PDB file of C-alpha atoms in Angstrom:
ATOM      1  CA  GLY A   1      -8.266 -31.004   2.471  1.00  0.00           C
ATOM      2  CA  GLU A   2      -9.691 -28.439   0.118  1.00  0.00           C
ATOM      3  CA  SER A   3      -7.736 -25.259  -0.470  1.00  0.00           C
ATOM      4  CA  VAL A   4      -9.080 -22.123  -1.948  1.00  0.00           C
ATOM      5  CA  GLY A   5      -6.673 -19.263  -2.312  1.00  0.00           C
ATOM      6  CA  LEU A   6      -6.500 -15.847  -3.782  1.00  0.00           C
ATOM      7  CA  HIS A   7      -3.653 -14.370  -5.915  1.00  0.00           C
ATOM      8  CA  LEU A   8      -3.818 -10.836  -4.453  1.00  0.00           C
ATOM      9  CA  PRO A   9      -4.843  -9.894  -0.934  1.00  0.00           C
ATOM     10  CA  THR A  10      -5.549  -6.210  -1.887  1.00  0.00           C
ATOM     11  CA  LEU A  11      -6.796  -4.439  -4.943  1.00  0.00           C
ATOM     12  CA  SER A  12      -7.246  -0.684  -5.507  1.00  0.00           C
ATOM     13  CA  VAL A  13      -9.133   0.613  -8.524  1.00  0.00           C
ATOM     14  CA  GLN A  14     -10.383   3.993  -9.720  1.00  0.00           C
ATOM     15  CA  GLU A  15     -14.064   4.607  -9.619  1.00  0.00           C
ATOM     16  CA  GLY A  16     -15.559   3.737 -12.979  1.00  0.00           C
ATOM     17  CA  ASP A  17     -12.875   1.246 -13.912  1.00  0.00           C
ATOM     18  CA  ASN A  18     -13.407  -2.510 -14.129  1.00  0.00           C
ATOM     19  CA  SER A  19     -12.181  -4.726 -11.366  1.00  0.00           C
ATOM     20  CA  ILE A  20     -10.951  -8.319 -11.635  1.00  0.00           C
ATOM     21  CA  ILE A  21     -10.520 -10.450  -8.572  1.00  0.00           C
ATOM     22  CA  ASN A  22      -8.904 -13.864  -8.995  1.00  0.00           C
ATOM     23  CA  CYS A  23      -9.149 -17.133  -7.072  1.00  0.00           C
ATOM     24  CA  ALA A  24      -7.438 -20.498  -7.344  1.00  0.00           C
ATOM     25  CA  TYR A  25      -8.944 -23.662  -6.029  1.00  0.00           C
ATOM     26  CA  SER A  26      -7.379 -27.042  -5.521  1.00  0.00           C
ATOM     27  CA  ASN A  27     -10.239 -29.548  -5.455  1.00  0.00           C
ATOM     28  CA  SER A  28     -10.995 -30.548  -9.066  1.00  0.00           C
ATOM     29  CA  ALA A  29     -14.062 -32.429  -7.907  1.00  0.00           C
ATOM     30  CA  SER A  30     -15.762 -29.236  -6.604  1.00  0.00           C
ATOM     31  CA  ASP A  31     -18.791 -28.519  -8.677  1.00  0.00           C
ATOM     32  CA  TYR A  32     -20.231 -25.290  -7.340  1.00  0.00           C
ATOM     33  CA  PHE A  33     -18.544 -22.007  -6.770  1.00  0.00           C
ATOM     34  CA  ILE A  34     -19.676 -18.762  -5.191  1.00  0.00           C
ATOM     35  CA  TRP A  35     -18.508 -15.229  -4.726  1.00  0.00           C
ATOM     36  CA  TYR A  36     -19.343 -13.397  -1.535  1.00  0.00           C
ATOM     37  CA  LYS A  37     -18.864  -9.797  -0.627  1.00  0.00           C
ATOM     38  CA  GLN A  38     -18.239  -8.740   2.993  1.00  0.00           C
ATOM     39  CA  GLU A  39     -18.509  -5.165   4.084  1.00  0.00           C
ATOM     40  CA  SER A  40     -17.100  -3.953   7.359  1.00  0.00           C
ATOM     41  CA  GLY A  41     -19.172  -5.137  10.292  1.00  0.00           C
ATOM     42  CA  LYS A  42     -21.374  -7.344   8.205  1.00  0.00           C
ATOM     43  CA  GLY A  43     -21.638 -10.979   7.248  1.00  0.00           C
ATOM     44  CA  PRO A  44     -20.750 -12.302   3.812  1.00  0.00           C
ATOM     45  CA  GLN A  45     -23.298 -11.416   1.125  1.00  0.00           C
ATOM     46  CA  PHE A  46     -23.925 -13.616  -1.865  1.00  0.00           C
ATOM     47  CA  ILE A  47     -22.959 -11.978  -5.199  1.00  0.00           C
ATOM     48  CA  ILE A  48     -22.988 -14.642  -7.826  1.00  0.00           C
ATOM     49  CA  ASP A  49     -22.495 -18.373  -8.319  1.00  0.00           C
ATOM     50  CA  ILE A  50     -21.536 -20.751 -11.051  1.00  0.00           C
ATOM     51  CA  ARG A  51     -21.721 -24.490 -11.507  1.00  0.00           C
ATOM     52  CA  SER A  52     -18.920 -26.545 -12.971  1.00  0.00           C
ATOM     53  CA  ASN A  53     -20.804 -27.281 -16.173  1.00  0.00           C
ATOM     54  CA  MET A  54     -20.531 -23.536 -17.070  1.00  0.00           C
ATOM     55  CA  ASP A  55     -17.531 -21.330 -17.785  1.00  0.00           C
ATOM     56  CA  LYS A  56     -19.191 -17.957 -17.588  1.00  0.00           C
ATOM     57  CA  ARG A  57     -22.137 -16.379 -15.789  1.00  0.00           C
ATOM     58  CA  GLN A  58     -23.264 -12.798 -15.805  1.00  0.00           C
ATOM     59  CA  GLY A  59     -25.207 -10.801 -13.243  1.00  0.00           C
ATOM     60  CA  GLN A  60     -25.801  -7.159 -12.791  1.00  0.00           C
ATOM     61  CA  ARG A  61     -22.378  -5.509 -13.317  1.00  0.00           C
ATOM     62  CA  VAL A  62     -20.659  -8.724 -12.286  1.00  0.00           C
ATOM     63  CA  THR A  63     -19.374 -11.659 -14.267  1.00  0.00           C
ATOM     64  CA  VAL A  64     -17.846 -14.853 -12.960  1.00  0.00           C
ATOM     65  CA  LEU A  65     -15.466 -16.905 -15.109  1.00  0.00           C
ATOM     66  CA  LEU A  66     -14.528 -20.504 -14.393  1.00  0.00           C
ATOM     67  CA  ASN A  67     -11.501 -22.225 -15.886  1.00  0.00           C
ATOM     68  CA  LYS A  68     -11.608 -25.801 -14.740  1.00  0.00           C
ATOM     69  CA  THR A  69      -8.457 -26.683 -16.687  1.00  0.00           C
ATOM     70  CA  VAL A  70      -6.303 -24.548 -14.450  1.00  0.00           C
ATOM     71  CA  LYS A  71      -8.755 -24.539 -11.496  1.00  0.00           C
ATOM     72  CA  HIS A  72      -9.207 -20.729 -11.580  1.00  0.00           C
ATOM     73  CA  LEU A  73     -12.094 -18.560 -10.805  1.00  0.00           C
ATOM     74  CA  SER A  74     -12.459 -14.814 -11.374  1.00  0.00           C
ATOM     75  CA  LEU A  75     -14.929 -12.114 -10.507  1.00  0.00           C
ATOM     76  CA  GLN A  76     -15.234  -9.127 -12.823  1.00  0.00           C
ATOM     77  CA  ILE A  77     -16.959  -6.011 -11.631  1.00  0.00           C
ATOM     78  CA  ALA A  78     -17.859  -3.470 -14.303  1.00  0.00           C
ATOM     79  CA  ALA A  79     -17.814   0.279 -13.663  1.00  0.00           C
ATOM     80  CA  THR A  80     -16.629  -0.125 -10.061  1.00  0.00           C
ATOM     81  CA  GLN A  81     -18.332   2.101  -7.571  1.00  0.00           C
ATOM     82  CA  PRO A  82     -17.330   3.250  -4.035  1.00  0.00           C
ATOM     83  CA  GLY A  83     -20.078   0.942  -2.687  1.00  0.00           C
ATOM     84  CA  ASP A  84     -18.139  -1.978  -4.124  1.00  0.00           C
ATOM     85  CA  SER A  85     -15.336  -1.432  -1.604  1.00  0.00           C
ATOM     86  CA  ALA A  86     -15.315  -4.616   0.504  1.00  0.00           C
ATOM     87  CA  VAL A  87     -13.596  -7.939   0.986  1.00  0.00           C
ATOM     88  CA  TYR A  88     -14.491 -10.472  -1.661  1.00  0.00           C
ATOM     89  CA  PHE A  89     -14.355 -14.214  -1.019  1.00  0.00           C
ATOM     90  CA  CYS A  90     -14.553 -17.113  -3.390  1.00  0.00           C
ATOM     91  CA  ALA A  91     -15.925 -20.332  -1.995  1.00  0.00           C
ATOM     92  CA  GLU A  92     -16.157 -23.811  -3.393  1.00  0.00           C
ATOM     93  CA  GLU A  93     -18.544 -26.664  -2.572  1.00  0.00           C
ATOM     94  CA  PRO A  94     -17.060 -30.095  -2.748  1.00  0.00           C
ATOM     95  CA  GLN A  95     -19.191 -32.962  -3.976  1.00  0.00           C
ATOM     96  CA  THR A  96     -20.256 -34.233  -0.571  1.00  0.00           C
ATOM     97  CA  GLY A  97     -24.008 -33.888  -0.946  1.00  0.00           C
ATOM     98  CA  ALA A  98     -23.997 -31.295   1.815  1.00  0.00           C
ATOM     99  CA  ASN A  99     -23.654 -27.564   1.492  1.00  0.00           C
ATOM    100  CA  ASN A 100     -20.436 -26.928   3.430  1.00  0.00           C
ATOM    101  CA  LEU A 101     -18.513 -24.261   1.635  1.00  0.00           C
ATOM    102  CA  PHE A 102     -14.778 -23.761   1.759  1.00  0.00           C
ATOM    103  CA  PHE A 103     -13.800 -20.120   1.553  1.00  0.00           C
ATOM    104  CA  GLY A 104     -10.653 -18.470   0.274  1.00  0.00           C
ATOM    105  CA  THR A 105      -8.833 -15.927   2.453  1.00  0.00           C
ATOM    106  CA  GLY A 106     -10.359 -12.909   0.711  1.00  0.00           C
ATOM    107  CA  THR A 107      -9.322  -9.932  -1.393  1.00  0.00           C
ATOM    108  CA  ARG A 108      -9.871  -6.386  -0.142  1.00  0.00           C
ATOM    109  CA  LEU A 109     -11.106  -4.152  -2.917  1.00  0.00           C
ATOM    110  CA  THR A 110     -10.716  -0.401  -2.412  1.00  0.00           C
ATOM    111  CA  VAL A 111     -12.370   1.963  -4.880  1.00  0.00           C
ATOM    112  CA  ILE A 112     -10.674   5.297  -5.170  1.00  0.00           C
ATOM    113  CA  PRO A 113     -13.121   8.152  -5.928  1.00  0.00           C
TER     114      PRO A 113
ATOM    115  CA  ASP B   1     -30.623  -7.420   5.878  1.00  0.00           C
ATOM    116  CA  SER B   2     -30.117 -11.165   5.287  1.00  0.00           C
ATOM    117  CA  GLY B   3     -32.960 -12.173   7.623  1.00  0.00           C
ATOM    118  CA  VAL B   4     -30.551 -14.200   9.784  1.00  0.00           C
ATOM    119  CA  THR B   5     -30.300 -12.910  13.372  1.00  0.00           C
ATOM    120  CA  GLN B   6     -27.399 -13.468  15.654  1.00  0.00           C
ATOM    121  CA  THR B   7     -27.018 -12.535  19.295  1.00  0.00           C
ATOM    122  CA  PRO B   8     -25.091 -11.199  21.015  1.00  0.00           C
ATOM    123  CA  LYS B   9     -23.238  -8.941  18.626  1.00  0.00           C
ATOM    124  CA  HIS B  10     -20.198  -8.715  20.938  1.00  0.00           C
ATOM    125  CA  LEU B  11     -19.039 -10.934  23.691  1.00  0.00           C
ATOM    126  CA  ILE B  12     -16.044 -10.459  25.983  1.00  0.00           C
ATOM    127  CA  THR B  13     -15.032 -13.205  28.325  1.00  0.00           C
ATOM    128  CA  ALA B  14     -12.090 -14.786  30.083  1.00  0.00           C
ATOM    129  CA  THR B  15     -10.086 -17.900  29.319  1.00  0.00           C
ATOM    130  CA  GLY B  16     -11.607 -21.095  30.709  1.00  0.00           C
ATOM    131  CA  GLN B  17     -15.122 -19.705  30.515  1.00  0.00           C
ATOM    132  CA  ARG B  18     -18.139 -21.013  28.508  1.00  0.00           C
ATOM    133  CA  VAL B  19     -20.338 -18.927  26.221  1.00  0.00           C
ATOM    134  CA  THR B  20     -23.410 -19.532  24.065  1.00  0.00           C
ATOM    135  CA  LEU B  21     -24.035 -17.900  20.691  1.00  0.00           C
ATOM    136  CA  ARG B  22     -27.534 -17.807  19.320  1.00  0.00           C
ATOM    137  CA  CYS B  23     -28.799 -17.762  15.769  1.00  0.00           C
ATOM    138  CA  SER B  24     -32.268 -17.485  14.239  1.00  0.00           C
ATOM    139  CA  PRO B  25     -32.407 -18.487  10.558  1.00  0.00           C
ATOM    140  CA  ARG B  26     -34.310 -16.722   7.821  1.00  0.00           C
ATOM    141  CA  SER B  27     -38.021 -17.456   7.861  1.00  0.00           C
ATOM    142  CA  GLY B  28     -38.607 -20.709   6.054  1.00  0.00           C
ATOM    143  CA  ASP B  29     -35.004 -21.953   6.124  1.00  0.00           C
ATOM    144  CA  LEU B  30     -34.528 -25.333   7.698  1.00  0.00           C
ATOM    145  CA  SER B  31     -30.756 -25.525   7.675  1.00  0.00           C
ATOM    146  CA  VAL B  32     -28.286 -23.625   9.816  1.00  0.00           C
ATOM    147  CA  TYR B  33     -24.510 -23.415   9.493  1.00  0.00           C
ATOM    148  CA  TRP B  34     -21.846 -22.097  11.816  1.00  0.00           C
ATOM    149  CA  TYR B  35     -18.591 -20.577  10.543  1.00  0.00           C
ATOM    150  CA  GLN B  36     -15.592 -19.082  12.396  1.00  0.00           C
ATOM    151  CA  GLN B  37     -13.695 -16.159  10.904  1.00  0.00           C
ATOM    152  CA  SER B  38     -10.294 -15.353  12.260  1.00  0.00           C
ATOM    153  CA  LEU B  39      -7.539 -13.215  10.831  1.00  0.00           C
ATOM    154  CA  ASP B  40      -5.173 -16.101  10.200  1.00  0.00           C
ATOM    155  CA  GLN B  41      -7.628 -18.772   9.184  1.00  0.00           C
ATOM    156  CA  GLY B  42     -10.249 -16.973   7.247  1.00  0.00           C
ATOM    157  CA  LEU B  43     -13.813 -18.334   7.126  1.00  0.00           C
ATOM    158  CA  GLN B  44     -13.824 -21.897   8.484  1.00  0.00           C
ATOM    159  CA  PHE B  45     -16.859 -24.141   8.331  1.00  0.00           C
ATOM    160  CA  LEU B  46     -17.731 -25.573  11.713  1.00  0.00           C
ATOM    161  CA  ILE B  47     -20.970 -27.477  11.548  1.00  0.00           C
ATOM    162  CA  GLN B  48     -24.333 -27.704   9.738  1.00  0.00           C
ATOM    163  CA  TYR B  49     -27.746 -28.693  10.930  1.00  0.00           C
ATOM    164  CA  TYR B  50     -30.925 -29.488   9.035  1.00  0.00           C
ATOM    165  CA  ASN B  51     -34.270 -29.592  10.738  1.00  0.00           C
ATOM    166  CA  GLY B  52     -32.686 -30.372  14.102  1.00  0.00           C
ATOM    167  CA  GLU B  53     -30.246 -32.998  12.964  1.00  0.00           C
ATOM    168  CA  GLU B  54     -26.546 -32.648  12.372  1.00  0.00           C
ATOM    169  CA  ARG B  55     -25.806 -32.855   8.670  1.00  0.00           C
ATOM    170  CA  ALA B  56     -22.136 -32.028   8.221  1.00  0.00           C
ATOM    171  CA  LYS B  57     -19.174 -31.376  10.416  1.00  0.00           C
ATOM    172  CA  GLY B  58     -16.096 -29.324   9.620  1.00  0.00           C
ATOM    173  CA  ASN B  59     -13.217 -28.078  11.700  1.00  0.00           C
ATOM    174  CA  ILE B  60     -15.088 -27.930  14.963  1.00  0.00           C
ATOM    175  CA  LEU B  61     -13.154 -28.462  18.169  1.00  0.00           C
ATOM    176  CA  GLU B  62     -14.336 -30.964  20.772  1.00  0.00           C
ATOM    177  CA  ARG B  63     -14.715 -28.040  23.185  1.00  0.00           C
ATOM    178  CA  PHE B  64     -17.398 -26.629  20.860  1.00  0.00           C
ATOM    179  CA  SER B  65     -20.864 -27.956  20.429  1.00  0.00           C
ATOM    180  CA  ALA B  66     -24.017 -26.896  18.675  1.00  0.00           C
ATOM    181  CA  GLN B  67     -27.633 -27.808  18.382  1.00  0.00           C
ATOM    182  CA  GLN B  68     -30.671 -26.821  16.479  1.00  0.00           C
ATOM    183  CA  PHE B  69     -33.944 -26.637  18.305  1.00  0.00           C
ATOM    184  CA  PRO B  70     -37.511 -27.507  17.181  1.00  0.00           C
ATOM    185  CA  ASP B  71     -38.227 -23.874  16.432  1.00  0.00           C
ATOM    186  CA  LEU B  72     -35.120 -24.046  14.147  1.00  0.00           C
ATOM    187  CA  HIS B  73     -33.022 -21.576  16.014  1.00  0.00           C
ATOM    188  CA  SER B  74     -29.506 -22.773  16.778  1.00  0.00           C
ATOM    189  CA  GLU B  75     -26.962 -22.252  19.511  1.00  0.00           C
ATOM    190  CA  LEU B  76     -23.214 -22.710  19.380  1.00  0.00           C
ATOM    191  CA  ASN B  77     -21.630 -23.526  22.707  1.00  0.00           C
ATOM    192  CA  LEU B  78     -17.972 -22.734  23.304  1.00  0.00           C
ATOM    193  CA  SER B  79     -16.345 -24.038  26.432  1.00  0.00           C
ATOM    194  CA  SER B  80     -12.941 -23.995  28.141  1.00  0.00           C
ATOM    195  CA  LEU B  81     -12.241 -20.913  26.070  1.00  0.00           C
ATOM    196  CA  GLU B  82      -8.732 -20.106  24.980  1.00  0.00           C
ATOM    197  CA  LEU B  83      -7.241 -16.898  23.656  1.00  0.00           C
ATOM    198  CA  GLY B  84      -7.103 -18.450  20.142  1.00  0.00           C
ATOM    199  CA  ASP B  85     -10.916 -18.823  20.149  1.00  0.00           C
ATOM    200  CA  SER B  86     -11.212 -15.062  19.716  1.00  0.00           C
ATOM    201  CA  ALA B  87     -12.854 -14.596  16.327  1.00  0.00           C
ATOM    202  CA  LEU B  88     -16.039 -13.656  14.538  1.00  0.00           C
ATOM    203  CA  TYR B  89     -18.605 -16.391  14.541  1.00  0.00           C
ATOM    204  CA  PHE B  90     -21.109 -16.381  11.741  1.00  0.00           C
ATOM    205  CA  CYS B  91     -24.347 -18.246  11.357  1.00  0.00           C
ATOM    206  CA  ALA B  92     -25.848 -18.818   7.975  1.00  0.00           C
ATOM    207  CA  SER B  93     -29.047 -20.479   6.809  1.00  0.00           C
ATOM    208  CA  SER B  94     -30.461 -21.971   3.692  1.00  0.00           C
ATOM    209  CA  PHE B  95     -33.708 -23.609   2.736  1.00  0.00           C
ATOM    210  CA  ARG B  96     -32.986 -27.334   2.723  1.00  0.00           C
ATOM    211  CA  GLY B  97     -29.248 -27.425   3.246  1.00  0.00           C
ATOM    212  CA  GLY B  98     -28.631 -29.289   0.096  1.00  0.00           C
ATOM    213  CA  PRO B  99     -25.923 -28.727  -2.560  1.00  0.00           C
ATOM    214  CA  ASP B 100     -25.985 -25.627  -4.670  1.00  0.00           C
ATOM    215  CA  GLU B 101     -28.076 -23.639  -2.200  1.00  0.00           C
ATOM    216  CA  LYS B 102     -27.219 -20.036  -1.462  1.00  0.00           C
ATOM    217  CA  LEU B 103     -26.204 -19.341   2.116  1.00  0.00           C
ATOM    218  CA  PHE B 104     -27.489 -16.226   3.849  1.00  0.00           C
ATOM    219  CA  PHE B 105     -25.217 -14.965   6.636  1.00  0.00           C
ATOM    220  CA  GLY B 106     -25.986 -13.132   9.761  1.00  0.00           C
ATOM    221  CA  SER B 107     -23.895 -10.163  10.961  1.00  0.00           C
ATOM    222  CA  GLY B 108     -21.857 -12.348  13.311  1.00  0.00           C
ATOM    223  CA  THR B 109     -20.856 -12.441  16.969  1.00  0.00           C
ATOM    224  CA  GLN B 110     -17.476 -10.949  17.772  1.00  0.00           C
ATOM    225  CA  LEU B 111     -15.965 -13.044  20.594  1.00  0.00           C
ATOM    226  CA  SER B 112     -13.013 -11.708  22.527  1.00  0.00           C
ATOM    227  CA  VAL B 113     -11.277 -13.991  24.954  1.00  0.00           C
ATOM    228  CA  LEU B 114      -9.046 -12.171  27.377  1.00  0.00           C
TER     229      LEU B 114
END
């Protein structure tokens, strides 16, 4: 089955620094990838997505990079703020025609003031 | 606030019992998804419905069942509960349930089986 994993379970950064969260996926046929943020006591919240025909997409303070050659996904957060502290999940959508996402185990980002 | 409503927020029950989790999707969304989040398994896709019909099935146990009603709300029924069923259960919704659609998640139901 599909396998989406993360290189680091925890990440601590100083406020104002940039954060990079990495994710490896195993299904080369997946064509849609999403990053979600989950704060304590809440459900996952959509951050940014990218389709397999792109290698980079930018949002507000966030950038997602996709390297299909090595099946790697990363989320970059610029000028990290205390409100960015959360667990971040990458998810992939296999080419099944349905929208059933497979999530990685998550990385806990802690921003140090 | 995602617009997806889940009730109850917390549920404590005993092994062997049956519970029902309820979800109301965002206004206008036709598709509902159920996910289970446990410490050792992460977020696992259980099942998806679109406009009352089952669309996709994931790692859902036979002891679990779900349905989506004409008013588009959904219920997840968990029976013969075991200790290992303790987890956070999330509902999500999207407009048509097709590929490349963003999922909006509710705040979840924390199930504790004692």
